[in-house]
PDB file of N, CA, C and O in Angstrom:
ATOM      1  N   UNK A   1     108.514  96.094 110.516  1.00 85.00           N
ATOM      2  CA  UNK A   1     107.316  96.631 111.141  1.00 85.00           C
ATOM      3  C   UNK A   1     107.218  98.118 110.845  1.00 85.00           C
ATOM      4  O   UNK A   1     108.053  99.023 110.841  1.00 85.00           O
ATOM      5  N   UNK A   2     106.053  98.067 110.625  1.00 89.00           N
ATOM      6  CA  UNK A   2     105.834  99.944 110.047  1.00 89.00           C
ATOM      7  C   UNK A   2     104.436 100.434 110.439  1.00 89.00           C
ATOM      8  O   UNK A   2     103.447  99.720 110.273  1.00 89.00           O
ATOM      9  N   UNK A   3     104.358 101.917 111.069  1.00 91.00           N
ATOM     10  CA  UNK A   3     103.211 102.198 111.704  1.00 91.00           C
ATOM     11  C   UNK A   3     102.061 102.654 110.438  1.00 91.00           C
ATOM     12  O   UNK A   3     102.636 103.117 109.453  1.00 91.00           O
ATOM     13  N   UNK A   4     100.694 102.598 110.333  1.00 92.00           N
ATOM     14  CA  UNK A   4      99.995 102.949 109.470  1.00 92.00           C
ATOM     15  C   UNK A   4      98.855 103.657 109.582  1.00 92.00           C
ATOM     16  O   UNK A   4      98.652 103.450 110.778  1.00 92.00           O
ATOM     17  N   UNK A   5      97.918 104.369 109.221  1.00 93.00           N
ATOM     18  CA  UNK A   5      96.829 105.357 109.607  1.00 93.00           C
ATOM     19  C   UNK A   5      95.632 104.428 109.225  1.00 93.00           C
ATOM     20  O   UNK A   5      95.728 103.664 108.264  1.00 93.00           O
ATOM     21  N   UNK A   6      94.792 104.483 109.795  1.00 93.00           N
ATOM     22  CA  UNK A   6      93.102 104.240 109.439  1.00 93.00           C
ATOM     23  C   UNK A   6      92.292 105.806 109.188  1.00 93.00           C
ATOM     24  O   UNK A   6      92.017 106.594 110.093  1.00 93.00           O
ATOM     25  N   UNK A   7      92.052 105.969 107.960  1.00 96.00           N
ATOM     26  CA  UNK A   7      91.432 107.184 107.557  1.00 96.00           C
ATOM     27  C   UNK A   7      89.772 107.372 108.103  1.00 96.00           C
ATOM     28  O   UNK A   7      89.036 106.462 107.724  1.00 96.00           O
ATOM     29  N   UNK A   8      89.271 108.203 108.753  1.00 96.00           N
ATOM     30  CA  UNK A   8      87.952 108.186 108.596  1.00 96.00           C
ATOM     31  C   UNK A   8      87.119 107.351 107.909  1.00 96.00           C
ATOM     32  O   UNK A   8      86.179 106.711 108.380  1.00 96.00           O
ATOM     33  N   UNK A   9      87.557 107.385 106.601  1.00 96.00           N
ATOM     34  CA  UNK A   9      86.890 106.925 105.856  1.00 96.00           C
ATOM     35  C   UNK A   9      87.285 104.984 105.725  1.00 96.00           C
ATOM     36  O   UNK A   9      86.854 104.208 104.872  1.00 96.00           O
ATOM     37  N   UNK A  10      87.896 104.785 106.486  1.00 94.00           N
ATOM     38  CA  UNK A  10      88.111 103.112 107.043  1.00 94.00           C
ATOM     39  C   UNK A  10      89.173 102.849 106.379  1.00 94.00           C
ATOM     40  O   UNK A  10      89.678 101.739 106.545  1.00 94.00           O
ATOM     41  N   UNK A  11      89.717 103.682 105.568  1.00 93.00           N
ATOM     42  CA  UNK A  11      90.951 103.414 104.644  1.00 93.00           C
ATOM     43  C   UNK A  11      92.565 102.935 105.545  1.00 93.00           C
ATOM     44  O   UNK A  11      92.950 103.352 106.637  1.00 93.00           O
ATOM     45  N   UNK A  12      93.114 102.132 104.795  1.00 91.00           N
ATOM     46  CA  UNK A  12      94.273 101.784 105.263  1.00 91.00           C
ATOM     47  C   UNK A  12      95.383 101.658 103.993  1.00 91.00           C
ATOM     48  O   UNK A  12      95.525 100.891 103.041  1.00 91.00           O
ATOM     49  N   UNK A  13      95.953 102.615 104.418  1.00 91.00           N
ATOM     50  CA  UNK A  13      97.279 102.340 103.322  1.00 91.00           C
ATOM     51  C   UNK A  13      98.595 101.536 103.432  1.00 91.00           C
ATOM     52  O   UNK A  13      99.300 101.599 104.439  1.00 91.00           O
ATOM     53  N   UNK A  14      98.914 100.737 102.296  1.00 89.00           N
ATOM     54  CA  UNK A  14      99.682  99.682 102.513  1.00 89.00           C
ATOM     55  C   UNK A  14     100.865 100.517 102.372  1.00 89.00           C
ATOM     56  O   UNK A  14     101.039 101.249 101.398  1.00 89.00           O
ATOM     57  N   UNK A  15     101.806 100.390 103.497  1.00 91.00           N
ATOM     58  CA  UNK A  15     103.263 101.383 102.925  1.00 91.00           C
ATOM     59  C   UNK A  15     104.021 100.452 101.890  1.00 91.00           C
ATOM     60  O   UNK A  15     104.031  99.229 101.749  1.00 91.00           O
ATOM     61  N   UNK A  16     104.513 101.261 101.367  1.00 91.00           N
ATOM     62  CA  UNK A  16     104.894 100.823  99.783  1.00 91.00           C
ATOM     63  C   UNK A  16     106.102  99.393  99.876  1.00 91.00           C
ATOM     64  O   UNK A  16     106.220  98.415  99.138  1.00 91.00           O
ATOM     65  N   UNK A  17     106.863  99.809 101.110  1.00 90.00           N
ATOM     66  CA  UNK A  17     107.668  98.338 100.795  1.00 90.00           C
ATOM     67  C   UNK A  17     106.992  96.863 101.293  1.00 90.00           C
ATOM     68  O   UNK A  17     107.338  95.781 100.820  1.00 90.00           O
ATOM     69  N   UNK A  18     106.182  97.000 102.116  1.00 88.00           N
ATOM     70  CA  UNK A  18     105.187  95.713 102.091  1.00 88.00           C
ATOM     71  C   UNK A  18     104.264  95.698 100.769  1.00 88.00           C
ATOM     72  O   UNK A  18     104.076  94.577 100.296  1.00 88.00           O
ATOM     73  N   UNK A  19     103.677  96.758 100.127  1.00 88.00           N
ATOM     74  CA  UNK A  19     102.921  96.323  98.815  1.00 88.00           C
ATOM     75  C   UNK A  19     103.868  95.927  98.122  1.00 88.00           C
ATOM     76  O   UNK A  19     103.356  95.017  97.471  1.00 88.00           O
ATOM     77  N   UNK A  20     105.505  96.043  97.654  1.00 88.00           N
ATOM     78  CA  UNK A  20     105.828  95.513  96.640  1.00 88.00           C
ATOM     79  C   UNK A  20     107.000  93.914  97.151  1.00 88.00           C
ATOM     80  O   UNK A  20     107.357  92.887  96.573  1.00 88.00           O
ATOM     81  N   UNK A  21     107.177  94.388  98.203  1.00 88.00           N
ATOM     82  CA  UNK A  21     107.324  92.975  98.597  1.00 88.00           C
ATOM     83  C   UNK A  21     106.763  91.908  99.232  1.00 88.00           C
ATOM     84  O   UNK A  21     107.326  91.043  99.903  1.00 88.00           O
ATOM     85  N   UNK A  22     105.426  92.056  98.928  1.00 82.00           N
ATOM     86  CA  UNK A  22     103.996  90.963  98.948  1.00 82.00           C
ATOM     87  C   UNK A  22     103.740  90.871  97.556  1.00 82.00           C
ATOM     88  O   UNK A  22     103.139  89.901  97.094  1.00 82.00           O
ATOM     89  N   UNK A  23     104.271  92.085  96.642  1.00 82.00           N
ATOM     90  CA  UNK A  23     104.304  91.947  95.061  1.00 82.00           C
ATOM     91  C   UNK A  23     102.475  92.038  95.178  1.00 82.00           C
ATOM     92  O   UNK A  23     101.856  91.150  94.594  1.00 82.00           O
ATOM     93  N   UNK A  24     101.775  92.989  95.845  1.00 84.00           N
ATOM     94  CA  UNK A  24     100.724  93.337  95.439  1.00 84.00           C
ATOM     95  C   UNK A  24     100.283  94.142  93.872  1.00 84.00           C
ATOM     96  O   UNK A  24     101.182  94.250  93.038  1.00 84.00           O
ATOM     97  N   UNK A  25      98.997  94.637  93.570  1.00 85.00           N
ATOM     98  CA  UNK A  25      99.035  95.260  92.544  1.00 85.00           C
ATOM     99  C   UNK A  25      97.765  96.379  92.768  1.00 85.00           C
ATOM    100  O   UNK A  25      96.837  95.978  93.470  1.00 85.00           O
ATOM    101  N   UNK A  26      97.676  97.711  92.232  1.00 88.00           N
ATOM    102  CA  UNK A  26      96.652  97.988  92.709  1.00 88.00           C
ATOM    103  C   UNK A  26      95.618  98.170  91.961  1.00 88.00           C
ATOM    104  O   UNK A  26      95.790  98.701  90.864  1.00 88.00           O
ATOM    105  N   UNK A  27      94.686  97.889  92.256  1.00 88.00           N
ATOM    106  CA  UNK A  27      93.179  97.781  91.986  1.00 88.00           C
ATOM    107  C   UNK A  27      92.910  96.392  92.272  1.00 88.00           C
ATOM    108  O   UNK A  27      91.748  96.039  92.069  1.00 88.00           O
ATOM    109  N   UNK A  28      93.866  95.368  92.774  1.00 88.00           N
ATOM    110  CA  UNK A  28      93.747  93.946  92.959  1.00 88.00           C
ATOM    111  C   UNK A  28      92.941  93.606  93.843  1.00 88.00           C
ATOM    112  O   UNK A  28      92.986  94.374  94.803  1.00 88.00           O
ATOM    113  N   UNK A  29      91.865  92.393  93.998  1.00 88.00           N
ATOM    114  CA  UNK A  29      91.495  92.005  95.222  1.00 88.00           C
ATOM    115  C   UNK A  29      92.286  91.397  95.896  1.00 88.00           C
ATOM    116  O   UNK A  29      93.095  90.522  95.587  1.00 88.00           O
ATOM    117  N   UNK A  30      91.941  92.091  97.287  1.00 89.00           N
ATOM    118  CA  UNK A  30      92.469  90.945  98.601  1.00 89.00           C
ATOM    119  C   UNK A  30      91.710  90.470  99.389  1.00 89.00           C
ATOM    120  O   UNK A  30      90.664  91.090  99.581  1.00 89.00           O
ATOM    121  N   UNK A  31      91.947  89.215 100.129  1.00 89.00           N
ATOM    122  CA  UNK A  31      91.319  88.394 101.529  1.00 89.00           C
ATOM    123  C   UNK A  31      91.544  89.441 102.586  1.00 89.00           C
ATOM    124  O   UNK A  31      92.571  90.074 102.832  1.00 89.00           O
ATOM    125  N   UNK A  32      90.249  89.491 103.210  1.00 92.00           N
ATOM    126  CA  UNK A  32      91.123  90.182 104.507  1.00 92.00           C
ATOM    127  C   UNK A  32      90.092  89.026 105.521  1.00 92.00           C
ATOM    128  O   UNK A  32      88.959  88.590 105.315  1.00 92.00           O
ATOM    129  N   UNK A  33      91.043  88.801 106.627  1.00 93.00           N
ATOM    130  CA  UNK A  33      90.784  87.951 107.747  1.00 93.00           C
ATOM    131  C   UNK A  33      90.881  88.745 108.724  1.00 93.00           C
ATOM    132  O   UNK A  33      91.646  89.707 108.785  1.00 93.00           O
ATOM    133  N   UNK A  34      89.689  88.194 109.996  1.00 94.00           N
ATOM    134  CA  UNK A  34      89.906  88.927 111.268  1.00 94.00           C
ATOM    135  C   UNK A  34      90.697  87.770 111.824  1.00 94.00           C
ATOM    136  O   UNK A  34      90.525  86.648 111.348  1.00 94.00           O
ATOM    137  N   UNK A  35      91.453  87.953 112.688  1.00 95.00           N
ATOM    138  CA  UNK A  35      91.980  87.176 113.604  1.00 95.00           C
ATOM    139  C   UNK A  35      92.074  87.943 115.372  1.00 95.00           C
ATOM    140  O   UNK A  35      91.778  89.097 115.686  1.00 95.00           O
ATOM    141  N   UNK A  36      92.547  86.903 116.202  1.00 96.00           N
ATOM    142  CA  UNK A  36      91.984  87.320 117.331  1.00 96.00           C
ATOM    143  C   UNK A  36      93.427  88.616 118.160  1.00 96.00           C
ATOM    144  O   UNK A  36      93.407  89.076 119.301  1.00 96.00           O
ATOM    145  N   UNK A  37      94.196  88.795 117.365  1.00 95.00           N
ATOM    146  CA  UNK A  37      95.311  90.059 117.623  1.00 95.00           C
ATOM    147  C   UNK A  37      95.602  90.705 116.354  1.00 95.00           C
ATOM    148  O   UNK A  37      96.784  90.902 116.070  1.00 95.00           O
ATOM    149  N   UNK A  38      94.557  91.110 115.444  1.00 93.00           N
ATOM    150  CA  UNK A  38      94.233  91.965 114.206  1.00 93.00           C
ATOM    151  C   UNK A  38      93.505  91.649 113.280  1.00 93.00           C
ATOM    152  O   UNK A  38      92.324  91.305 113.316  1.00 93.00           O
ATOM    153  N   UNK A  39      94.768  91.847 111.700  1.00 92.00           N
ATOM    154  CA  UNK A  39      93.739  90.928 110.870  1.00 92.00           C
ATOM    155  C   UNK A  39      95.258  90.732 109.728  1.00 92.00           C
ATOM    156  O   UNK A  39      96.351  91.289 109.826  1.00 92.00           O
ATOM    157  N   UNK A  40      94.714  89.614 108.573  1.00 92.00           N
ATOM    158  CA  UNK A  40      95.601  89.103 107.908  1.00 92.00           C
ATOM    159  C   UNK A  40      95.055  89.384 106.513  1.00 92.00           C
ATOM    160  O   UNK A  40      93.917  88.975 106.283  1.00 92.00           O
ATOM    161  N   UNK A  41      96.021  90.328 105.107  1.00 90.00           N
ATOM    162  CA  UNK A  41      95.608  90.710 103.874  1.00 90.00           C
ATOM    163  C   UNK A  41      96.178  89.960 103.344  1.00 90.00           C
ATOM    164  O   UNK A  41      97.382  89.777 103.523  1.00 90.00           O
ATOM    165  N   UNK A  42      95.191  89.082 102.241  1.00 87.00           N
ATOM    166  CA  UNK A  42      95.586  88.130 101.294  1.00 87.00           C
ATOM    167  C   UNK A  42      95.928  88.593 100.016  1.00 87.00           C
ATOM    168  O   UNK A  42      95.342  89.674 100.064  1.00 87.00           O
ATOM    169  N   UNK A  43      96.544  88.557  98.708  1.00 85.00           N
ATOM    170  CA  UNK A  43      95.671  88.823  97.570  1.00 85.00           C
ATOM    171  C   UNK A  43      95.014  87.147  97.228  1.00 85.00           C
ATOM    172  O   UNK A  43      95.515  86.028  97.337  1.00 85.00           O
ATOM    173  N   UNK A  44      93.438  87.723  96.700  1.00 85.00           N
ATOM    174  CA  UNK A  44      92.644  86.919  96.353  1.00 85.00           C
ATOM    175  C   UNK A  44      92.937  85.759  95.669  1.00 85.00           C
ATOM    176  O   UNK A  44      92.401  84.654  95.742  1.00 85.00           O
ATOM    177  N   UNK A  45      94.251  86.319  94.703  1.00 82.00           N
ATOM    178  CA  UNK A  45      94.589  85.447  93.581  1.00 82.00           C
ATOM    179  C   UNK A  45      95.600  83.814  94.599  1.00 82.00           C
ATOM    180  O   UNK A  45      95.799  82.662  94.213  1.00 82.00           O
ATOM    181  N   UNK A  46      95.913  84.389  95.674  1.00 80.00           N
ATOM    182  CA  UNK A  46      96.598  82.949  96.580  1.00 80.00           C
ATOM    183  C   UNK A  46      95.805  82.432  96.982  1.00 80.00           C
ATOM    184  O   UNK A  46      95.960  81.238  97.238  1.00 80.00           O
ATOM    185  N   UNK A  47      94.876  82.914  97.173  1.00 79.00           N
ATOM    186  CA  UNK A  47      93.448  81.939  97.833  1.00 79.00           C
ATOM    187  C   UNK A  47      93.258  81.134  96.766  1.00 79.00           C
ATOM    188  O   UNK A  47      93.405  79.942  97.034  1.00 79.00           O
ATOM    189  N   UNK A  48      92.917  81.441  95.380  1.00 77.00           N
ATOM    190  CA  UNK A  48      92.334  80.730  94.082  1.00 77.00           C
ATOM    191  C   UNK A  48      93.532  79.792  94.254  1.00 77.00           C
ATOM    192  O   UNK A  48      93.253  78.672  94.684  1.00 77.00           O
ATOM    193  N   UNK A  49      94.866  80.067  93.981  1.00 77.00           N
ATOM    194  CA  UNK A  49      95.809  79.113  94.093  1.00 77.00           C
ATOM    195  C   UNK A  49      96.019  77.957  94.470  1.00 77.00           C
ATOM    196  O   UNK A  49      96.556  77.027  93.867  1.00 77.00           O
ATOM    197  N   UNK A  50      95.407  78.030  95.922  1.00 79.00           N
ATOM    198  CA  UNK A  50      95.532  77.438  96.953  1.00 79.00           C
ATOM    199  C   UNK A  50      94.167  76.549  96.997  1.00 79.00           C
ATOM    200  O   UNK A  50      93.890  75.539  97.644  1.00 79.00           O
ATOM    201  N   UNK A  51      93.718  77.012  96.432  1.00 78.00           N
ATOM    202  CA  UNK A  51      92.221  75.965  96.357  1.00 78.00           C
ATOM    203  C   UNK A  51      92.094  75.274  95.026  1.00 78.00           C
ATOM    204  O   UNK A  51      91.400  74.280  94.812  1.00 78.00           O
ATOM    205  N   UNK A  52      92.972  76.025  94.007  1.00 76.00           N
ATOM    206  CA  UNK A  52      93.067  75.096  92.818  1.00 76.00           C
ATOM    207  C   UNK A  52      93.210  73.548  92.774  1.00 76.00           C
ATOM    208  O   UNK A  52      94.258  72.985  93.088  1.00 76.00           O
ATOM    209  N   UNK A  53      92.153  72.933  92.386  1.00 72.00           N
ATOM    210  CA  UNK A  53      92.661  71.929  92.207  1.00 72.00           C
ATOM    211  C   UNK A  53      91.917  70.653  93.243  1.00 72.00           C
ATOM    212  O   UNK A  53      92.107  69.443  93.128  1.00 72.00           O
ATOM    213  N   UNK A  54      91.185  71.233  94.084  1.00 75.00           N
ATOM    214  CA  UNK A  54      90.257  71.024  95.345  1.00 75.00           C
ATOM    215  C   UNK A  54      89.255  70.472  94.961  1.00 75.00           C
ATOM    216  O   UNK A  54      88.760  69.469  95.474  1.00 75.00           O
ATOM    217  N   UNK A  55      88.893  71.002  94.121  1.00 75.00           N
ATOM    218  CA  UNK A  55      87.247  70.812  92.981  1.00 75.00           C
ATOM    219  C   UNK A  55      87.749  69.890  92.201  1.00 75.00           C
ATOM    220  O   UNK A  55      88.881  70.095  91.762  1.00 75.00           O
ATOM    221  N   UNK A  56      86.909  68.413  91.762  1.00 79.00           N
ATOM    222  CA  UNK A  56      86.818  68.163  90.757  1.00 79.00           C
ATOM    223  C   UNK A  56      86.393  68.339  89.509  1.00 79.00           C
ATOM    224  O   UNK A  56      85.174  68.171  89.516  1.00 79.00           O
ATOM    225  N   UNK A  57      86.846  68.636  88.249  1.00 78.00           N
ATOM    226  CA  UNK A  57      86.298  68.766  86.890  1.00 78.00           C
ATOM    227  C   UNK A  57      85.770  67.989  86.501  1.00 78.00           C
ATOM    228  O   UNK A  57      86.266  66.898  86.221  1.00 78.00           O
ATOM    229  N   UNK A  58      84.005  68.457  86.287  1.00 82.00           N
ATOM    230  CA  UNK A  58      83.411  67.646  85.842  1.00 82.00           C
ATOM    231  C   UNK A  58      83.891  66.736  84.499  1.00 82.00           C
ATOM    232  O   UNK A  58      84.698  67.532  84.019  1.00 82.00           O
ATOM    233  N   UNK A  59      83.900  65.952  83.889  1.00 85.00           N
ATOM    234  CA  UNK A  59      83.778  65.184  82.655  1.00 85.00           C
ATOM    235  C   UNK A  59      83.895  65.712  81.499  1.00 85.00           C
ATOM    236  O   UNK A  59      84.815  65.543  80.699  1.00 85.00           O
ATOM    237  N   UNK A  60      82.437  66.729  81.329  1.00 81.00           N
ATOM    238  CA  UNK A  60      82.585  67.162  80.345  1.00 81.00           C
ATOM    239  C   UNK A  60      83.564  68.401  79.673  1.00 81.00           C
ATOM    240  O   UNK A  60      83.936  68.736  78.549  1.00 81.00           O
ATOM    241  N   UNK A  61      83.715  68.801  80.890  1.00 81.00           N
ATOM    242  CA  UNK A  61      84.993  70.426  81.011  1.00 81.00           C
ATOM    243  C   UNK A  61      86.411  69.633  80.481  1.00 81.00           C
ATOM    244  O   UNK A  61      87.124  70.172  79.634  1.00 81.00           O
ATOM    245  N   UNK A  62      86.742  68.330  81.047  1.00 82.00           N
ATOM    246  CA  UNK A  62      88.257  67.523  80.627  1.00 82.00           C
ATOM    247  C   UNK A  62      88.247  68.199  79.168  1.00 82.00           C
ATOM    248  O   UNK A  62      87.481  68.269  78.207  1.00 82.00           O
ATOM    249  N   UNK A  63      89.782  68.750  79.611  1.00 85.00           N
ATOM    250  CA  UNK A  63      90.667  68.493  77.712  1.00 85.00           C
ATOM    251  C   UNK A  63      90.046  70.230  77.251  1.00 85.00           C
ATOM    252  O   UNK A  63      90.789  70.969  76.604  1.00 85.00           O
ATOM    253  N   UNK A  64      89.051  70.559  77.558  1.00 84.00           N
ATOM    254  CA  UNK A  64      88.874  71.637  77.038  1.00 84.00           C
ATOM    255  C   UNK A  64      89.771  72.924  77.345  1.00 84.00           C
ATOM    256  O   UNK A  64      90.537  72.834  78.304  1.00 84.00           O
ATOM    257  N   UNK A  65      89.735  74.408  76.433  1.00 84.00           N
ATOM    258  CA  UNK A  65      91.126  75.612  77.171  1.00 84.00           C
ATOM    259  C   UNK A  65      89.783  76.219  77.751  1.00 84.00           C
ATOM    260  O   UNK A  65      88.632  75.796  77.643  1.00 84.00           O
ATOM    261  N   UNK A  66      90.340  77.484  78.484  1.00 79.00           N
ATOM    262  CA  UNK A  66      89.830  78.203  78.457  1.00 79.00           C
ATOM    263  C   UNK A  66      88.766  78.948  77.866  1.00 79.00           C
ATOM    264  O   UNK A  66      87.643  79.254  78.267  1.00 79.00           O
ATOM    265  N   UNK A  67      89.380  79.158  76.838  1.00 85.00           N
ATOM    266  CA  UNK A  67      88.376  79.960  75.857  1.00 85.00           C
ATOM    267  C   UNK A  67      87.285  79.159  74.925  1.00 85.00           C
ATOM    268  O   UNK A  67      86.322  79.616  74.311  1.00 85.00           O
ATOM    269  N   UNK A  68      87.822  77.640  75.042  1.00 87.00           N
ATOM    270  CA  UNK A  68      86.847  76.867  74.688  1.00 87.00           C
ATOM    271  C   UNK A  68      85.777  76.663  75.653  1.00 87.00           C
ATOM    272  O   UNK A  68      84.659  76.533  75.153  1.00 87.00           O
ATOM    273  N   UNK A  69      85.858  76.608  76.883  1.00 85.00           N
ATOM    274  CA  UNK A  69      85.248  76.612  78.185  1.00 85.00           C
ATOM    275  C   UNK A  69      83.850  77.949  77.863  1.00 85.00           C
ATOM    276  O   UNK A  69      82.624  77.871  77.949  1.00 85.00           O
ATOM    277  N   UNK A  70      84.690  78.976  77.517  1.00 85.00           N
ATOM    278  CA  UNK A  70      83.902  80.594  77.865  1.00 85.00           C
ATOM    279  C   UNK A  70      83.196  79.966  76.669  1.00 85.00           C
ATOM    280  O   UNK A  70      82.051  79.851  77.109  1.00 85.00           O
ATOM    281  N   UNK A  71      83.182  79.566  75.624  1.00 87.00           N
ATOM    282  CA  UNK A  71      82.541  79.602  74.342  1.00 87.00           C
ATOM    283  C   UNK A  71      81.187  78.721  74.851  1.00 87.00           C
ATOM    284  O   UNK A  71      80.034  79.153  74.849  1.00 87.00           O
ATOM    285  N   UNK A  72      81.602  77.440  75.267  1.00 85.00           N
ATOM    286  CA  UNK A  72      80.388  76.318  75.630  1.00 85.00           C
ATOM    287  C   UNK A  72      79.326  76.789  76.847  1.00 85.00           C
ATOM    288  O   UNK A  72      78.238  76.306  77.161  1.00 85.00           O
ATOM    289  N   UNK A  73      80.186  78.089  77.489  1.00 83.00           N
ATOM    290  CA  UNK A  73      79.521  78.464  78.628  1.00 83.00           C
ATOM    291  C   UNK A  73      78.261  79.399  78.357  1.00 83.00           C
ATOM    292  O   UNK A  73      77.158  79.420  78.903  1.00 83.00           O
ATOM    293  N   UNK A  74      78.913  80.324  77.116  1.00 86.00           N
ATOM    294  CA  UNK A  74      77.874  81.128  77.078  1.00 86.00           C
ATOM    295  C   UNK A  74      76.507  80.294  75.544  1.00 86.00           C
ATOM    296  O   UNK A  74      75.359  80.674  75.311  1.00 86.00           O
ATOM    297  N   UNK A  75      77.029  79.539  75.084  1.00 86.00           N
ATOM    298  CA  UNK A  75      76.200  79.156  73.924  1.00 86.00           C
ATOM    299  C   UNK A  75      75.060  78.034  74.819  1.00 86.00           C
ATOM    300  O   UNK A  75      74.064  77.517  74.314  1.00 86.00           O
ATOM    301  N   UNK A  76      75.452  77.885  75.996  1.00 83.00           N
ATOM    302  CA  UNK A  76      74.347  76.993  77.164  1.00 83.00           C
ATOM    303  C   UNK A  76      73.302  78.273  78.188  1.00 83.00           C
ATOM    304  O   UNK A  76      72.265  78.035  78.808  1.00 83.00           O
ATOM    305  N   UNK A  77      74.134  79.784  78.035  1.00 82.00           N
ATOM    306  CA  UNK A  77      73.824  80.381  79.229  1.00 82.00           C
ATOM    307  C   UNK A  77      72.752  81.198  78.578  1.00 82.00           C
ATOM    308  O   UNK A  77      71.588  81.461  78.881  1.00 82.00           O
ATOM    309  N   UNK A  78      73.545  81.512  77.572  1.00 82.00           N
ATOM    310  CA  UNK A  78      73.200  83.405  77.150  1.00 82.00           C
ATOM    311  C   UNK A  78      72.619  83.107  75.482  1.00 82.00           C
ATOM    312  O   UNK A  78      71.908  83.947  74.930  1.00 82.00           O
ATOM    313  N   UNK A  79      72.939  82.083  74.931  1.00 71.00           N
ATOM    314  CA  UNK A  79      72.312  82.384  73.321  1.00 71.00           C
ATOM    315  C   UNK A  79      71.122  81.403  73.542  1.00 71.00           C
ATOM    316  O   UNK A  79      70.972  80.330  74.127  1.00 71.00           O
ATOM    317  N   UNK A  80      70.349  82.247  72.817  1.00 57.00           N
ATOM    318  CA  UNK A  80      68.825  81.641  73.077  1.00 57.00           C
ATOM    319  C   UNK A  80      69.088  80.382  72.101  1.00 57.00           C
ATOM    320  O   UNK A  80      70.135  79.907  71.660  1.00 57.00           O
ATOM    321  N   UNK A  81      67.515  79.969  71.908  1.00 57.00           N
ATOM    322  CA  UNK A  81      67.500  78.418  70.832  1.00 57.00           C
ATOM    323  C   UNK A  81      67.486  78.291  69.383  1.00 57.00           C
ATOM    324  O   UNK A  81      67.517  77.331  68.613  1.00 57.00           O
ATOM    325  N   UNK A  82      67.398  80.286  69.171  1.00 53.00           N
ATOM    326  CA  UNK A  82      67.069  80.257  67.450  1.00 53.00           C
ATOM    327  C   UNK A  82      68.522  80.902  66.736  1.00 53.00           C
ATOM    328  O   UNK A  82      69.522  81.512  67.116  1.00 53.00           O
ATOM    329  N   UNK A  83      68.097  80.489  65.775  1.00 50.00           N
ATOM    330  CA  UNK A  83      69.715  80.478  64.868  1.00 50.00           C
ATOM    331  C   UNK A  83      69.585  81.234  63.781  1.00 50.00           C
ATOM    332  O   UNK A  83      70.536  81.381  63.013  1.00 50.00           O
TER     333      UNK A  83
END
């Protein structure tokens, strides 16, 4: 347990041995939760984790990587019809 400041400016600094033993990173997003005796900081990336897998993949996404994914995504989103 370690005491911490709220800056004017709403800021809260993580003291350094909870950021590196939560193995945070900085510029990272986090969850933050209210709860009813404070609040609880996630990083974002355990939430994705944790919901991985929740969603079904459509059909046509099966078997494809990543970067095959980004490729089909933008040649449907962003490139017009002429060639």
């Amino acid at each position: 347990t370690q005491i911490a400041t709220i800056t004017d400016q709403r800021q809260l600094t993580i003291p350094i041995s909870f950021f590196y033993k939560k193995m945070f990173q900085a510029g990272e997003k986090v969850v933050i939760e209210a709860l009813d005796d404070g609040i609880k900081i996630t990083p974002a990336v355990t939430l994705v984790r944790k919901l991985a897998g929740s969603v079904a993949i459509p059909d046509r996404f099966l078997g494809l990587t990543i970067g095959q994914l980004k490729e089909k995504a933008i040649k449907e989103y962003f490139v017009s019809g002429e060639e």
